[in-house]
Coordinates of C-alpha atoms in Angstrom, one line a residue:
M156 CA -51.6 10.9 -45.3
P157 CA -50.8 7.2 -45.8
A158 CA -51.5 4.6 -43.2
A159 CA -48.7 4.1 -40.6
A160 CA -46.7 1.0 -41.2
A161 CA -47.6 -1.4 -38.3
P162 CA -44.9 -2.1 -35.8
A163 CA -42.4 -4.4 -36.6
H164 CA -42.9 -8.2 -35.1
P165 CA -40.7 -8.9 -32.2
R166 CA -39.3 -12.2 -34.2
D167 CA -38.5 -10.1 -37.3
V168 CA -36.4 -7.6 -35.1
L169 CA -35.0 -9.8 -32.6
L170 CA -34.0 -13.2 -34.1
D171 CA -31.6 -14.3 -37.1
A172 CA -32.0 -17.2 -38.8
Q173 CA -30.3 -19.6 -36.9
A174 CA -32.4 -18.8 -33.8
S175 CA -35.4 -20.1 -35.8
A176 CA -34.1 -23.6 -35.0
A177 CA -35.2 -22.9 -31.2
R178 CA -38.9 -22.8 -32.4
L179 CA -39.3 -26.8 -32.4
P180 CA -41.5 -28.4 -29.9
V181 CA -40.0 -28.8 -26.5
C182 CA -41.0 -32.6 -26.5
D183 CA -40.4 -35.5 -28.9
H184 CA -42.6 -38.6 -28.5
Y185 CA -41.5 -42.0 -29.7
S186 CA -43.3 -45.1 -30.7
G187 CA -42.8 -47.8 -33.0
V188 CA -45.8 -50.5 -32.4
E189 CA -48.7 -49.8 -34.9
A190 CA -51.3 -49.2 -32.2
R191 CA -49.1 -47.0 -30.0
M192 CA -48.2 -44.6 -33.3
R193 CA -51.8 -44.6 -34.0
K194 CA -52.8 -43.2 -30.1
S195 CA -50.0 -41.0 -30.5
L196 CA -51.1 -39.1 -33.5
Q197 CA -54.2 -39.1 -32.3
L198 CA -53.2 -37.7 -29.1
Q199 CA -51.5 -35.0 -30.8
Q200 CA -54.2 -34.0 -32.8
E201 CA -56.1 -33.6 -29.3
M202 CA -53.2 -31.9 -27.6
S203 CA -53.2 -29.2 -30.7
E204 CA -56.9 -28.7 -30.4
E205 CA -56.6 -28.0 -26.7
F206 CA -53.7 -25.7 -27.0
G207 CA -54.6 -24.1 -30.1
H208 CA -51.1 -25.6 -32.1
C209 CA -49.0 -28.7 -32.1
V210 CA -47.3 -28.9 -28.8
F211 CA -45.1 -31.9 -29.4
D212 CA -43.7 -34.1 -32.4
V213 CA -44.4 -37.7 -32.9
T214 CA -41.5 -39.7 -34.4
L215 CA -42.3 -42.9 -35.9
D216 CA -39.5 -45.6 -35.1
C217 CA -38.1 -48.0 -37.4
E218 CA -34.6 -48.6 -35.5
D219 CA -36.5 -50.2 -32.6
G220 CA -40.0 -50.5 -34.0
A221 CA -39.3 -52.9 -37.2
P222 CA -39.2 -56.4 -36.4
V223 CA -36.6 -58.1 -38.1
G224 CA -37.4 -59.3 -41.6
Q225 CA -40.0 -57.1 -42.0
E226 CA -38.6 -53.5 -42.0
R227 CA -40.1 -53.0 -45.5
Q228 CA -43.5 -53.3 -44.1
H229 CA -42.7 -51.2 -41.5
A230 CA -41.3 -48.5 -43.5
E231 CA -44.7 -48.7 -45.4
L232 CA -46.8 -48.6 -42.3
V233 CA -44.7 -45.5 -41.5
A234 CA -45.3 -43.5 -44.5
T235 CA -49.0 -44.5 -44.5
L236 CA -49.6 -43.2 -40.9
A237 CA -47.3 -40.0 -41.8
C238 CA -49.9 -39.4 -45.1
E239 CA -53.0 -40.1 -43.0
A240 CA -52.1 -37.8 -40.2
A241 CA -54.1 -34.5 -39.7
P242 CA -53.4 -31.3 -41.2
G243 CA -51.2 -29.6 -39.1
A244 CA -49.3 -32.6 -37.6
R245 CA -45.6 -32.6 -36.9
V246 CA -44.6 -36.2 -37.9
A247 CA -41.2 -37.5 -38.2
A248 CA -39.6 -40.8 -38.5
R249 CA -36.3 -42.7 -37.1
V250 CA -34.6 -44.9 -39.8
H251 CA -32.1 -47.4 -39.3
T252 CA -28.5 -46.4 -39.1
V253 CA -26.7 -45.5 -42.4
D254 CA -24.6 -48.7 -42.3
H255 CA -27.9 -51.0 -41.9
P256 CA -29.5 -52.7 -44.7
A257 CA -32.6 -51.5 -44.5
F258 CA -31.3 -47.8 -44.3
G259 CA -31.9 -46.9 -48.0
Q260 CA -35.2 -48.6 -47.9
D261 CA -36.3 -46.6 -45.1
V262 CA -35.5 -43.6 -46.8
D263 CA -37.0 -44.6 -50.3
V264 CA -40.3 -45.5 -48.9
I265 CA -40.7 -43.2 -46.3
A266 CA -39.4 -40.1 -47.7
G267 CA -40.0 -40.9 -51.1
R268 CA -44.0 -41.4 -50.3
A269 CA -44.5 -39.1 -47.3
G270 CA -41.4 -36.4 -47.6
E271 CA -43.9 -33.6 -47.8
R272 CA -45.8 -34.8 -44.8
L273 CA -42.4 -35.2 -42.4
C274 CA -41.2 -32.5 -40.1
H275 CA -37.6 -34.4 -40.2
I276 CA -35.9 -37.3 -40.3
M277 CA -33.9 -38.9 -37.4
I278 CA -30.8 -41.0 -38.2
P279 CA -29.6 -42.8 -35.1
K280 CA -25.9 -43.8 -34.0
V281 CA -24.5 -40.9 -35.8
E282 CA -20.5 -41.0 -35.7
S283 CA -19.1 -38.5 -37.8
V284 CA -20.2 -35.7 -40.3
Q285 CA -19.8 -38.5 -43.0
D286 CA -23.0 -40.1 -41.6
V287 CA -24.9 -37.1 -41.8
L288 CA -23.7 -36.3 -45.6
R289 CA -24.7 -40.0 -46.4
A290 CA -28.0 -39.6 -45.1
A291 CA -28.5 -36.0 -46.8
S292 CA -27.7 -37.6 -50.0
A293 CA -30.3 -40.5 -49.6
L294 CA -32.8 -38.1 -49.1
D295 CA -32.1 -35.8 -51.9
A296 CA -31.9 -38.8 -54.0
A297 CA -35.4 -39.8 -52.6
G298 CA -36.7 -36.2 -53.5
A299 CA -36.7 -35.0 -49.8
R300 CA -34.3 -32.4 -50.3
H301 CA -36.2 -30.0 -48.1
L302 CA -36.1 -32.2 -45.2
P303 CA -34.1 -31.5 -41.9
L304 CA -32.0 -34.3 -40.3
H305 CA -31.7 -34.8 -36.8
A306 CA -28.9 -36.6 -35.4
L307 CA -28.6 -39.1 -32.5
I308 CA -25.2 -39.0 -30.7
E309 CA -24.4 -42.5 -29.0
S310 CA -20.9 -43.0 -28.6
P311 CA -17.4 -41.0 -27.1
A312 CA -16.3 -41.1 -30.6
A313 CA -19.6 -39.1 -31.9
V314 CA -19.3 -36.8 -28.6
Q315 CA -15.8 -35.9 -29.7
Q316 CA -17.1 -35.0 -33.3
A317 CA -20.5 -33.2 -32.1
F318 CA -19.4 -29.7 -32.8
E319 CA -18.6 -30.9 -36.3
I320 CA -21.9 -32.4 -36.8
A321 CA -24.1 -29.5 -35.4
A322 CA -22.2 -27.4 -38.0
H323 CA -23.8 -29.4 -41.0
P324 CA -26.8 -27.3 -42.3
R325 CA -29.0 -29.8 -42.6
I326 CA -28.6 -30.8 -39.1
Q327 CA -31.5 -29.3 -37.2
S328 CA -31.0 -31.0 -33.8
L329 CA -28.9 -33.3 -31.9
S330 CA -30.1 -35.7 -29.4
F331 CA -28.1 -37.8 -26.7
G332 CA -28.5 -41.3 -26.4
L333 CA -27.8 -42.2 -23.0
M334 CA -28.3 -46.0 -23.0
D335 CA -26.1 -46.8 -25.7
F336 CA -23.5 -43.8 -24.8
V337 CA -23.1 -45.6 -21.4
S338 CA -23.0 -48.8 -22.8
A339 CA -20.2 -48.3 -25.2
H340 CA -17.8 -47.7 -22.3
G341 CA -17.5 -51.4 -21.5
G342 CA -18.5 -51.6 -17.9
A343 CA -16.4 -48.2 -16.7
I344 CA -20.0 -46.3 -16.2
P345 CA -22.0 -48.3 -13.9
A346 CA -25.6 -49.0 -14.4
S347 CA -26.6 -46.3 -12.3
G348 CA -25.4 -43.7 -14.7
M349 CA -28.4 -44.8 -16.9
G350 CA -30.6 -43.8 -14.2
S351 CA -32.9 -40.7 -13.9
Q352 CA -30.6 -39.2 -11.2
G353 CA -27.1 -40.9 -11.8
Q354 CA -27.4 -39.6 -15.3
F355 CA -26.8 -36.2 -14.0
E356 CA -24.0 -37.1 -12.0
H357 CA -21.5 -39.7 -13.6
P358 CA -18.6 -36.9 -14.8
L359 CA -18.6 -38.7 -18.1
V360 CA -22.1 -38.6 -18.9
V361 CA -22.7 -35.1 -17.6
R362 CA -19.4 -34.2 -19.7
A363 CA -21.2 -35.7 -23.0
K364 CA -24.3 -34.1 -22.3
L365 CA -22.4 -30.6 -21.8
E366 CA -20.9 -30.8 -24.9
I367 CA -23.8 -32.0 -26.9
A368 CA -25.6 -28.8 -25.7
S369 CA -22.6 -26.6 -26.2
A370 CA -22.6 -27.7 -29.8
C371 CA -26.1 -27.5 -30.4
H372 CA -26.0 -23.3 -29.3
A373 CA -22.5 -22.8 -31.0
H374 CA -24.5 -23.5 -34.1
G375 CA -28.0 -22.1 -33.6
K376 CA -29.3 -26.3 -33.4
V377 CA -31.7 -27.8 -30.9
P378 CA -30.3 -29.8 -28.2
A379 CA -32.5 -32.8 -27.1
H380 CA -32.3 -34.7 -23.8
C381 CA -32.8 -38.4 -23.7
V382 CA -35.5 -40.5 -22.5
V383 CA -36.3 -41.1 -18.5
T384 CA -36.7 -45.5 -18.8
E385 CA -38.9 -44.9 -15.1
F386 CA -41.7 -44.0 -17.0
N387 CA -44.0 -45.1 -14.2
D388 CA -42.2 -42.7 -11.9
A389 CA -43.4 -39.2 -12.5
A390 CA -41.4 -37.4 -10.0
A391 CA -38.0 -38.8 -11.5
L392 CA -39.2 -37.7 -14.8
Q393 CA -40.1 -34.4 -13.6
A394 CA -36.9 -34.0 -11.8
A395 CA -34.8 -35.2 -14.9
A396 CA -36.8 -32.7 -17.2
G397 CA -36.4 -29.7 -14.7
R398 CA -32.7 -30.3 -14.8
A399 CA -32.1 -30.8 -18.4
A400 CA -33.6 -27.7 -18.9
A401 CA -32.5 -25.4 -16.1
Q402 CA -28.8 -26.7 -15.3
F403 CA -27.8 -28.5 -18.9
G404 CA -28.8 -26.1 -21.5
Y405 CA -31.3 -28.4 -23.3
T406 CA -34.6 -27.4 -24.9
R407 CA -36.1 -30.5 -25.9
M408 CA -36.3 -33.9 -24.4
W409 CA -37.8 -37.4 -25.5
S410 CA -40.7 -39.2 -24.1
I411 CA -41.4 -42.7 -25.1
H412 CA -44.8 -42.8 -23.0
P413 CA -47.9 -40.5 -23.4
A414 CA -47.9 -39.9 -19.4
Q415 CA -44.7 -38.3 -19.9
I416 CA -45.7 -35.5 -22.4
R417 CA -47.4 -33.2 -20.1
P418 CA -44.7 -33.3 -17.5
I419 CA -41.9 -32.6 -20.1
L420 CA -43.9 -29.6 -21.4
A421 CA -44.2 -28.2 -17.6
A422 CA -40.6 -28.7 -17.0
F423 CA -39.7 -26.8 -20.1
A424 CA -42.1 -23.9 -19.3
P425 CA -40.9 -20.3 -18.0
E426 CA -42.5 -19.6 -14.7
A427 CA -45.9 -17.7 -15.0
G428 CA -44.2 -14.7 -13.3
E429 CA -41.3 -14.7 -15.9
V430 CA -43.8 -14.7 -18.7
Q431 CA -45.6 -11.9 -17.8
R432 CA -42.4 -9.9 -17.3
A433 CA -41.3 -10.8 -20.7
G434 CA -44.7 -9.6 -22.3
R435 CA -44.2 -6.2 -20.4
I436 CA -40.5 -5.5 -21.4
I437 CA -41.0 -6.5 -24.9
A438 CA -44.3 -4.3 -25.5
A439 CA -42.1 -1.2 -23.9
A440 CA -39.6 -2.3 -26.3
Q441 CA -41.6 -2.4 -29.1
A442 CA -43.1 0.9 -28.5
A443 CA -39.7 2.4 -27.9
D444 CA -39.0 1.4 -31.4
W445 CA -36.5 -1.2 -29.9
A446 CA -34.5 1.4 -28.2
P447 CA -33.4 0.6 -24.6
I448 CA -36.0 1.0 -21.9
S449 CA -36.2 1.1 -18.2
D450 CA -38.5 -1.5 -16.5
G451 CA -38.4 -1.2 -12.6
G452 CA -35.3 1.0 -12.5
V453 CA -33.6 -2.0 -14.8
L454 CA -32.1 -1.1 -18.0
H455 CA -33.2 -3.3 -21.2
D456 CA -31.7 -3.3 -24.7
R457 CA -31.5 -5.9 -27.5
A458 CA -29.8 -8.3 -25.7
S459 CA -32.3 -8.7 -23.1
Y460 CA -35.1 -8.0 -25.6
R461 CA -33.9 -11.4 -27.3
Y462 CA -33.9 -13.5 -24.1
F463 CA -37.2 -12.2 -22.7
W464 CA -38.9 -13.0 -26.5
Q465 CA -37.8 -16.3 -26.4
V466 CA -39.5 -16.8 -23.1
L467 CA -42.7 -15.6 -24.4
E468 CA -42.2 -18.3 -27.5
R469 CA -40.9 -21.1 -25.0
A470 CA -44.3 -20.3 -23.0
H471 CA -46.5 -20.7 -26.5
Q472 CA -44.8 -23.9 -27.2
T473 CA -45.5 -25.4 -24.0
G474 CA -49.1 -24.4 -23.8
Q475 CA -48.5 -21.7 -21.2
G476 CA -51.0 -18.5 -21.0
L477 CA -49.7 -15.5 -22.8
P478 CA -50.0 -11.9 -21.1
A479 CA -52.9 -9.9 -23.4
V480 CA -50.2 -8.0 -25.0
A481 CA -48.3 -11.0 -26.2
Q482 CA -51.2 -12.5 -27.6
P483 CA -51.5 -10.8 -30.9
W484 CA -47.8 -11.5 -31.8
F485 CA -48.6 -15.3 -31.7
A486 CA -52.0 -14.6 -33.3
Q487 CA -50.4 -13.6 -36.6
A488 CA -47.8 -16.3 -36.9
A489 CA -47.1 -19.5 -35.7
T490 CA -43.9 -19.9 -33.7
I491 CA -43.0 -23.3 -34.6
A492 CA -41.1 -24.1 -37.6
P493 CA -42.5 -26.2 -40.3

């Protein structure tokens, strides 16, 4: 008799093509000074060895990192660092805005030289889908047609266009740029709206965050929450990251200091009991060939299976321990998209 076929992998059964975007790491760490960029890449390698896979992206920053007049030199440095990164590293670059004189040069140098080593390109101050089209065309011309784009939404007008921007097939993630968003209101939002607490209370800021998150979820893209600038206040960071994840629908967050990375991982991680429950339910579903099951007197079907599989993926992404039954699923295939 022929050997029985191996059970279908939960990811293949439960997730569609759009859902693959949700497998980005939950932390995106930014640095633009050479010494800090090198330290960030080293820390990424060390934590990858600790957890067995890459748990955060490193984005090398040209927009805020390049000294005025030395944009080309900085772009060349970014390309060199990306090419020198360890195998399996997830390295991205934030280039200048599409209307900046250095934008085309950034793309030519970084994507042209290091495109195969990059996981994405971040475009700041995206105002409309036309900016996305311009960036995608530049990447294509540089031979980096494969590279996804991340867009930074930083103005009221851009928030209004968030759904159209998120719908573009080249877009993988939208980030919220809090500081520029507040300053774009000409003083109508007080400085407290940029703080770790006030940004979750001012109605205009809250509305912008929800619009961006909703646009991303509508189109299977990843919403990335803004930084917490009080980087010496671990409690403020933890609280902000927890609210972004639990109340605002964000599945990813920026870090601007190495000390912020582990708290972000912890804030976006599911609770241990939820992880154990997810492993039990997915294993029972697989054994039942994905027909409905009862767990503790509660009915579950493919809708809840999808949710609990995503709990397991998030646990893996954030370096949490997995139940024994779930470990083979993650040993067979990586959960973070290339």
